[in-house]
XYZ file of C-alpha atoms in Angstrom:
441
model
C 139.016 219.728 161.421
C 139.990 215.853 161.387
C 139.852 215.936 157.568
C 142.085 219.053 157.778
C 144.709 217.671 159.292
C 144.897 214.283 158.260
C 144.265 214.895 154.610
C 145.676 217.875 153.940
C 149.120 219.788 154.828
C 147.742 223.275 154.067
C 145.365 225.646 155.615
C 143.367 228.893 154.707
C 140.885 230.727 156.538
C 137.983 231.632 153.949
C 137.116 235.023 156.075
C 138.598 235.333 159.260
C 141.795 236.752 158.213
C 139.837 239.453 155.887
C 139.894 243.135 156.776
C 136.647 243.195 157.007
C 136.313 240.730 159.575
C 139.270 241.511 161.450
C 138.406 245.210 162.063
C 135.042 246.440 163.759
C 136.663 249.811 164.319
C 139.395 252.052 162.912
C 142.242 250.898 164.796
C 140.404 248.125 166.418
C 141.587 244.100 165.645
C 140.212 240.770 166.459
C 141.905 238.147 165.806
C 140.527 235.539 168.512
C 138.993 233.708 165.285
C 142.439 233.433 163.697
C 145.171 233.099 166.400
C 143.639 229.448 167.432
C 143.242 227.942 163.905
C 147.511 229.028 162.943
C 148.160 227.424 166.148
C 146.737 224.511 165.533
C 148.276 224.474 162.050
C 151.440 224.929 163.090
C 151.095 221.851 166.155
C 150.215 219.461 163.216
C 153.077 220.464 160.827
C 150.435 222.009 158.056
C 151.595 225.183 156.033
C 149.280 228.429 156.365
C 148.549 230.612 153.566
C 147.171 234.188 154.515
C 143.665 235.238 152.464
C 143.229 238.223 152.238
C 144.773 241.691 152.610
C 142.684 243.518 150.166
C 139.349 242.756 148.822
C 136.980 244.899 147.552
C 134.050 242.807 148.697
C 134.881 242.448 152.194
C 136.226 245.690 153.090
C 135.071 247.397 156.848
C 131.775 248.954 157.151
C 133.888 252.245 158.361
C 135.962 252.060 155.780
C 133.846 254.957 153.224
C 132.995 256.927 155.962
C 136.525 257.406 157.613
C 137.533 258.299 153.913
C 135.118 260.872 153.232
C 135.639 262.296 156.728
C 139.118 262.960 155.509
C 140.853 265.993 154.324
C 142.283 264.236 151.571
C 140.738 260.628 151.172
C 143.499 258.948 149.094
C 146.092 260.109 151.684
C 143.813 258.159 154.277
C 143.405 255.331 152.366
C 147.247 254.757 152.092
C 148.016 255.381 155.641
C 144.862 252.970 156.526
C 145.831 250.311 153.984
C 150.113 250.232 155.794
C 148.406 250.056 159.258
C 146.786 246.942 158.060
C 149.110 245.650 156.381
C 152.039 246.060 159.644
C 149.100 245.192 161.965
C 148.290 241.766 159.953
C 151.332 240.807 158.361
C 153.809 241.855 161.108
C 151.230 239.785 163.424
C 151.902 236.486 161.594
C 155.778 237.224 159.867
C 157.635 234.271 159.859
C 154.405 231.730 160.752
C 152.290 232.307 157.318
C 154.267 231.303 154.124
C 152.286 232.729 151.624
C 149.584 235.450 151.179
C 147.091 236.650 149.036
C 148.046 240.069 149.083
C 145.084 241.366 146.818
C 142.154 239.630 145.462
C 139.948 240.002 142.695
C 141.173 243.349 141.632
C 140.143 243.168 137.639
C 136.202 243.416 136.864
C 134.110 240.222 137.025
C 134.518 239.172 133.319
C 136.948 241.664 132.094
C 140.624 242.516 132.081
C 140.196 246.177 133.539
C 140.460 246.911 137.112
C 136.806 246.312 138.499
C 134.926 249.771 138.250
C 133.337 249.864 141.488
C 136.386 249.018 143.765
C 136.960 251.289 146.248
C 140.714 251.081 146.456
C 141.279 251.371 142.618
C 138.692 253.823 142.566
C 140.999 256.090 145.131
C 144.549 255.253 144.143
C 144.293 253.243 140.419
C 146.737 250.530 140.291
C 149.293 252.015 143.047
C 146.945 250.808 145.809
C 148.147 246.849 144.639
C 151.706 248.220 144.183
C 151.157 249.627 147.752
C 149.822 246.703 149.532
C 152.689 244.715 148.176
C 155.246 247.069 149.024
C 153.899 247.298 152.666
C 153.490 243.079 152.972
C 157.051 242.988 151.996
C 158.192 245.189 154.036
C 156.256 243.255 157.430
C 157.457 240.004 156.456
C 160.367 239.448 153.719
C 160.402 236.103 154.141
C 156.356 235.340 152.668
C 155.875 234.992 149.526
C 153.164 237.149 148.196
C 150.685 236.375 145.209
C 147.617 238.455 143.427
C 144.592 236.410 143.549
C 141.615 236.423 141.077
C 138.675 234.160 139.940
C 137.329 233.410 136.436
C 140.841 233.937 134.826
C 140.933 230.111 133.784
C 137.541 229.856 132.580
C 137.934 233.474 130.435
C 140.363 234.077 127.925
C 139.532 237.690 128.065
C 139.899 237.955 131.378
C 143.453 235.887 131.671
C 145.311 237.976 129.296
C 144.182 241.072 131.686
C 145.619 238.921 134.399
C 148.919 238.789 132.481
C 149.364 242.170 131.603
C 148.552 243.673 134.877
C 151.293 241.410 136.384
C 154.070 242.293 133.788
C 153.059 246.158 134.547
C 153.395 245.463 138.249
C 156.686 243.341 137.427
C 157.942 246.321 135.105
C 157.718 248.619 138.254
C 159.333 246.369 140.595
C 156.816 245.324 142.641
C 157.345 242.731 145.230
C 154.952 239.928 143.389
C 155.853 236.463 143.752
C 152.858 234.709 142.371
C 149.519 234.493 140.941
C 146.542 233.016 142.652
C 144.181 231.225 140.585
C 140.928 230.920 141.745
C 139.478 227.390 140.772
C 136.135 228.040 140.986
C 134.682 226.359 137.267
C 131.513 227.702 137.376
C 131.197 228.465 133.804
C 132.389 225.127 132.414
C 134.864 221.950 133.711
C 138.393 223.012 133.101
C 140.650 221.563 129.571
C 143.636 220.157 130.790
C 145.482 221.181 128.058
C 144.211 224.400 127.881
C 144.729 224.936 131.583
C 148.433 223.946 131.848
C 149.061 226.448 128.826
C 147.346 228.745 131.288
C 150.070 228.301 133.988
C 153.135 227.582 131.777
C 152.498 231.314 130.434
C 152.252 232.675 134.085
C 155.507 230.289 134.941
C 157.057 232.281 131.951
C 157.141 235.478 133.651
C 159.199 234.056 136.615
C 156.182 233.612 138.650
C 155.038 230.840 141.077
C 151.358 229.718 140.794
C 149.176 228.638 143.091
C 145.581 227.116 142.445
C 143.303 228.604 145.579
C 140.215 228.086 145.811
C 139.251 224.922 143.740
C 135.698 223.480 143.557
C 134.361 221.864 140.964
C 130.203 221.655 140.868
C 128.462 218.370 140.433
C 125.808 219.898 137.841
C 128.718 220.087 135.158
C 128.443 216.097 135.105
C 124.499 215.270 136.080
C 123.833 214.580 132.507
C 126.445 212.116 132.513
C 125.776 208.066 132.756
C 128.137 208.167 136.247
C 128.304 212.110 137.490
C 130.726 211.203 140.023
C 132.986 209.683 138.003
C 133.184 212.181 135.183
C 133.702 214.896 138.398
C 136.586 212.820 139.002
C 138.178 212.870 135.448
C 137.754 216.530 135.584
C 139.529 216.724 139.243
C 142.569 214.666 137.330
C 142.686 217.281 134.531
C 143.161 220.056 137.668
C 145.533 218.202 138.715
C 147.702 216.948 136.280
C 147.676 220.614 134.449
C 149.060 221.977 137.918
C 151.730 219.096 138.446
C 153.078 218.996 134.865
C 154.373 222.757 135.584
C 156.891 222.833 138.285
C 156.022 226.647 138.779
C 152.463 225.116 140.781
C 153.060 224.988 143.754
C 149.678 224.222 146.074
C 146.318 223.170 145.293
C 144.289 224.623 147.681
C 140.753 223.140 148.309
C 137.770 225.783 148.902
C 136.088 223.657 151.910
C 136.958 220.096 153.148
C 133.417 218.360 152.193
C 130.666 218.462 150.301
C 128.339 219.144 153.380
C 130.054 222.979 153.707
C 130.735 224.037 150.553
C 129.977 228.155 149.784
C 128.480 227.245 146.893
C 124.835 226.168 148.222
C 124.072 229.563 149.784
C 125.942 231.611 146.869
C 123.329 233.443 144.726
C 124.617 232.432 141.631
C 124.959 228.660 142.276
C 122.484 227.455 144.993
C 119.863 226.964 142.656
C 122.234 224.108 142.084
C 122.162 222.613 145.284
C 123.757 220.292 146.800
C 126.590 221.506 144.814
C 128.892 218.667 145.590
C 132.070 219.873 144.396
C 134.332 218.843 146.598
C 136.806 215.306 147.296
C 134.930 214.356 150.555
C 131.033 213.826 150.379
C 129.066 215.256 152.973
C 129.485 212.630 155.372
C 133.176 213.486 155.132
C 133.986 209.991 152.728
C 136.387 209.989 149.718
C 134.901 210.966 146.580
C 135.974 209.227 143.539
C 137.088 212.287 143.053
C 139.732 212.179 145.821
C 141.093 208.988 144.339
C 141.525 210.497 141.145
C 143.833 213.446 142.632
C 145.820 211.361 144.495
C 146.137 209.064 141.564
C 147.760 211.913 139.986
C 149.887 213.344 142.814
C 151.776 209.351 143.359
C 152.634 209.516 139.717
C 154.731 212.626 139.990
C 157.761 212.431 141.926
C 157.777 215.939 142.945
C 154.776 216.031 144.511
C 155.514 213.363 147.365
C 156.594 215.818 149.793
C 155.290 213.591 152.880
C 158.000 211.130 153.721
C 156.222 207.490 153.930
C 155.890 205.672 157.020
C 155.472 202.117 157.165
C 153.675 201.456 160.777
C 152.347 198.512 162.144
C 150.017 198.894 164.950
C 150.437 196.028 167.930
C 153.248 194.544 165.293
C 153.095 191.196 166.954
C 149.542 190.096 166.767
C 148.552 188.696 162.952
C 145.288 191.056 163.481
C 145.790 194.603 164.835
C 143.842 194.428 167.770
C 143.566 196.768 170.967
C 141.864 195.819 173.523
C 141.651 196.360 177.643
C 145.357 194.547 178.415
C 146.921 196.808 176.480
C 146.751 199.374 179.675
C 145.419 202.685 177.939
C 148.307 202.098 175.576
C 149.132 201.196 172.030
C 152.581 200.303 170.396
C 153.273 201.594 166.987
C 156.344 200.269 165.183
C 157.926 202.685 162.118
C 159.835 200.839 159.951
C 162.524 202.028 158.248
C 164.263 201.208 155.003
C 165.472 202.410 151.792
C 163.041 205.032 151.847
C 163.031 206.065 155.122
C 165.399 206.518 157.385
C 163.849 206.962 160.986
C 166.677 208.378 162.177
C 166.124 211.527 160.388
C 162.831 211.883 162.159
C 161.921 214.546 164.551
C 161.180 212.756 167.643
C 159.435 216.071 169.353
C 157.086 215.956 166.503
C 156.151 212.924 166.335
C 152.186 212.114 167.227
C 149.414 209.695 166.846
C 145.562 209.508 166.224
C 142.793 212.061 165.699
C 144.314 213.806 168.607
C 147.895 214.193 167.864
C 148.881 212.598 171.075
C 152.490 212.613 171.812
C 154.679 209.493 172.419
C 153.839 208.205 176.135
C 157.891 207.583 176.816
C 160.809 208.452 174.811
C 161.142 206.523 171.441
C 162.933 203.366 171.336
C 165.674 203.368 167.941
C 166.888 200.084 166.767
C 166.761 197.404 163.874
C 163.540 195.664 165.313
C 162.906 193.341 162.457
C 166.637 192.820 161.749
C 166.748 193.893 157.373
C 169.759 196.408 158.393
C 167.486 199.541 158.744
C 166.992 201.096 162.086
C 163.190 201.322 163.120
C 161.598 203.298 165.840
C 159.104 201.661 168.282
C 156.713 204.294 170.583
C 153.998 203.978 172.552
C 150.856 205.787 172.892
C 148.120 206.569 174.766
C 145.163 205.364 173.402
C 143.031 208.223 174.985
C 145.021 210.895 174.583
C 144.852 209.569 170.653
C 141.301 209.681 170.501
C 141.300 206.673 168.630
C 137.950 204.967 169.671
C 136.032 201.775 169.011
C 134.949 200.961 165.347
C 138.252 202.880 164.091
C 139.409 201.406 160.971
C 142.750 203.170 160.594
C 145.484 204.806 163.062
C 147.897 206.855 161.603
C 151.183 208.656 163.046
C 152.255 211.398 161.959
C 155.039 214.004 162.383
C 157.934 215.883 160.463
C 161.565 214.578 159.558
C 164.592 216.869 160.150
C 164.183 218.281 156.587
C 160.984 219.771 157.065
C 158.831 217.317 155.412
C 155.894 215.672 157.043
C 155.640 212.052 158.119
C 152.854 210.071 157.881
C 151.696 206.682 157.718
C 148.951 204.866 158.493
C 147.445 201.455 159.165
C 144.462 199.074 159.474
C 143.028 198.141 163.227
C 140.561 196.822 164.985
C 139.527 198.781 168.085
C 138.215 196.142 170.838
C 137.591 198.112 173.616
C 134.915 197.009 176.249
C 132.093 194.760 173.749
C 132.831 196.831 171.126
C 134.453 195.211 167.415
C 136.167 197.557 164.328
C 136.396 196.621 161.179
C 140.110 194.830 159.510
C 141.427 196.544 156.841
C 144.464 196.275 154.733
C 147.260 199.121 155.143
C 147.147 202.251 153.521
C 149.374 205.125 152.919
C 148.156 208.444 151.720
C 150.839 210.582 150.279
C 148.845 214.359 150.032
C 149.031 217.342 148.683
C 152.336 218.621 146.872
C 153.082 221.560 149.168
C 156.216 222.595 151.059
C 156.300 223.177 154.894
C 156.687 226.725 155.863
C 160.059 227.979 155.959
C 160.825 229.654 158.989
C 159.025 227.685 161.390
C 160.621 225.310 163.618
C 156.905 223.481 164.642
C-alpha cells in the first residue's frame, strides 16, 4: 500500500471488482473488498480505473445454471449482464474514471471472438455492444475501454483487435479506448514496433491505455547484466506509450516483485521468481524504475504532478528530528517559477506514510524573501508515521487544477537513541495520468 500511494497516482483492483467475485448469488453483491481500497484512493488524490465488467474467465459459478434454468437463456443473459452493469457502475459513477468494460473477448492467439466464451457464445458480438451501452448509460462521465492481452506481442491477433473496434465504432458503440494488456510473455516488446501499434489504435480516434504491464526477468537471464537489459526494455514501454499523445496510463500489474501473478500462473511459474516488476521484492527501485522515470522527465506531457520543493526543519544544515521538536515537524514548500503555492489545495495537503494532515492552518508568505510566496505547515510526526531510520519525508497533496503535489526530501529521524541515514533531496515526478474528473477529493 505505501508503494501505492507514494509511487503511483493510479489504482486497479486485479479481482475484487470482477463479477465473479462481487456476486456469490443472483442478485447478491459484496463489495466490502472494494469500497475501502476507492476510498483510500480517493483520500490520497490517486485516479481509479474499474477492471472488469465482463470476463469470460471470472464469471459467477451461478452464472450457467441460472441461464439454462431460463425460458430463453439469451434473454437472461441480457437482463443479468444490465443488472450488473447499473449495480457496479451506478455504484462507483462519478468516483472511477475509466473502466475496462470487457476483457479478453477475442481467442487466446487469434482475432475471432474466443470460442468457448459464454457471453459470445449466447449473444455474438452484441453482448460487448451491450455492456457498453449499459456502462454508458450508469455513468456518462467514465470513459470506457475493451481490454485484451497478447495483442502487442501477435500481429495476428492485433489486427483482430482493430477490426473488432472499427465494427463496434461503425455501430456506434460507446468505446472510448483500447486496453492493452502488457503482459510480454512471448518476447520483450520493439519500441518501434510497439508505438506503430498504438499510433494505428490513436488513428481510429481512440485513447489507449497500457494495463497490465509486467515484463519477466527470464527474457534477459542470458544477458551479461539481466537487470539492466529489463530496464532498457521497460524504456522501450515507455517511450512507445509517451511518444503517442493518445496513451494515456501505464498501469503496473502488481507493485513488487515479491507479489507478482506470474509465480503461481501455470504458464510462467516454472519461471520463478519472475521478477518483472520496478520494485524488487523487498519493495526497492529496480533499475528498471529508473529507466521509466528517466523517460517520463523527458516528456513534458507526462509531468502531471506539480513539483514541490520542501525542506524538512529548513533551519538546521542537517534535517534532523528529534524529541524538542514536541511530536511535531515543520515542512517549508517553496514556491517559485514553477510553483505557485498559492494555487495549492490547503484541505489536501498531507505528510508521511500516513497522510497526516497539517497540525494548524498553513502559514502563506515569502519565507526566504526571492518574491515567491511559500507555505510553511506543521505536522505531527505520529500521525505521519514517519519513524526512526526514515531516509525521506515527502508531502503531498493536489493544487486547485487537479494535479497532484508532491515533493520530497532527505532526513534524519533522531528519535529516542535511534540515527537515519542523510540523503540528498529528491523529487519523483510519476506516472503520466490525469486525476479523475468529477471528484472533488
Amino acid at each position: 500500500i505505501v508503494l501505492l500511494l507514494t509511487e503511483f497516482t493510479s489504482g486497479t483492483h486485479e479481482n475484487a471488482l470482477k463479477w465473479g467475485e462481487l456476486s456469490p448469488a443472483p442478485g447478491v453483491y459484496d463489495f466490502n473488498d472494494v469500497d475501502p481500497t476507492i476510498d483510500l484512493l480517493e483520500e490520497y488524490g490517486l485516479r481509479v480505473r474499474g477492471h472488469t465488467l465482463f470476463w469470460n474467465m471470472q464469471r459467477p459459478d451461478w452464472l450457467e445454471d441460472e441461464l439454462a434454468a431460463a425460458p430463453d437463456s439469451a434473454d437472461r443473459l441480457r437482463e443479468l449482464m444490465r443488472v450488473h452493469v447499473q449495480t457496479v457502475v451506478g455504484r462507483y459513477a462519478g468516483r472511477i474514471e475509466q473502466w475496462d468494460v470487457v476483457n479478453e473477448p477475442l481467442e487466446l492467439g487469434g482475432e475471432n471472438l474466443a470460442p468457448d466464451n459464454l457471453f459470445s457464445g449466447e449473444l455474438g458480438e452484441e453482448y460487448i455492444d451491450l455492456a457498453f451501452a449499459a456502462a454508458h448509460a450508469a455513468d456518462p462521465t467514465a470513459q470506457l475501454f475493451l481490454n485484451e492481452t497478447l495483442a502487442l506481442s501477435l500481429p495476428r491477433k492485433f489486427e483482430g483487435l482493430i477490426a473488432l473496434a472499427e465494427r463496434l465504432l461503425a455501430r456506434g458503440v460507446p468505446l472510448h479506448g483500447i486496453g492493452l494488456q502488457g503482459h510480454f510473455f512471448v518476447d520483450p516488446p520493439d519500441r518501434a514496433t510497439m508505438q506503430e501499434q498504438l499510433e494505428r489504435i490513436a488513428d481510429l480516434g481512440l485513447l489507449i491505455e497500457l494495463t497490465e504491464v509486467d515484463l519477466p526477468y527470464f527474457h534477459f537471464q542470458a544477458q551479461p547484466d539481466p537487470f539492466a537489459a529489463q530496464a532498457e526494455s521497460y524504456g522501450d514501454v515507455f517511450a512507445a506509450c509517451l511518444a503517442v499523445p493518445a496513451c494515456t496510463g501505464i498501469t503496473m500489474w502488481g507493485t513488487d516483485d515479491g507479489n507478482s501473478w506470474l509465480d503461481s500462473f501455470l504458464l510462467t511459474s516454472v519461471f520463478r521468481p519472475n521478477r518483472p516488476l520496478l520494485f524488487d521484492a523487498f519493495g526497492q527501485r529496480k533499475p528498471a524504475y529508473f529507466a521509466a522515470v528517466a523517460e517520463l522527465a523527458a516528456t513534458p506531457r507526462a509531468r502531471r504532478v506539480a513539483d514541490a520543493e520542501i525542506d524538512i526543519e529548513p533551519r538546521r544544515a542537517v534535517n534532523r528530528i528529534d524529541p524538542q521538536s514536541a511530536g511535531n515537524v515543520t515542512v517549508l514548500v517553496r514556491g517559485g517559477a514553477g510553483l505557485d503555492v498559492a494555487a495549492i489545495d490547503l484541505g489536501a495537503l498531507c505528510f508521511g506514510p500516513a497522510g497526516a494532515p497539517p497540525e494548524s492552518p498553513p502559514i502563506v508568505r515569502d519565507l526566504d524573501r526571492d518574491g515567491e510566496a511559500d507555505l510553511l505547515a506543521k505536522f505531527s510526526i505520529a500521525g505521519s508515521l514517519l519513524a526512526v531510520g526514515d531516509t525521506q519525508a515527502c508531502v503531498s497533496g493536489r493544487m486547485n487544477d487537479g494535479r497532484r503535489l508532491r515533493g520530497c526530501d532527505a532526513v534524519q529521524t533522531v528519535i529516542g537513541c535511534g540515527m537515519g541515514v542523510e540523503l540528498p533531496l529528491v523529487l519523483v515526478p510519476w506516472m503520466l495520468l490525469r486525476r479523475r474528473r468529477a471528484i472533488a477529493a
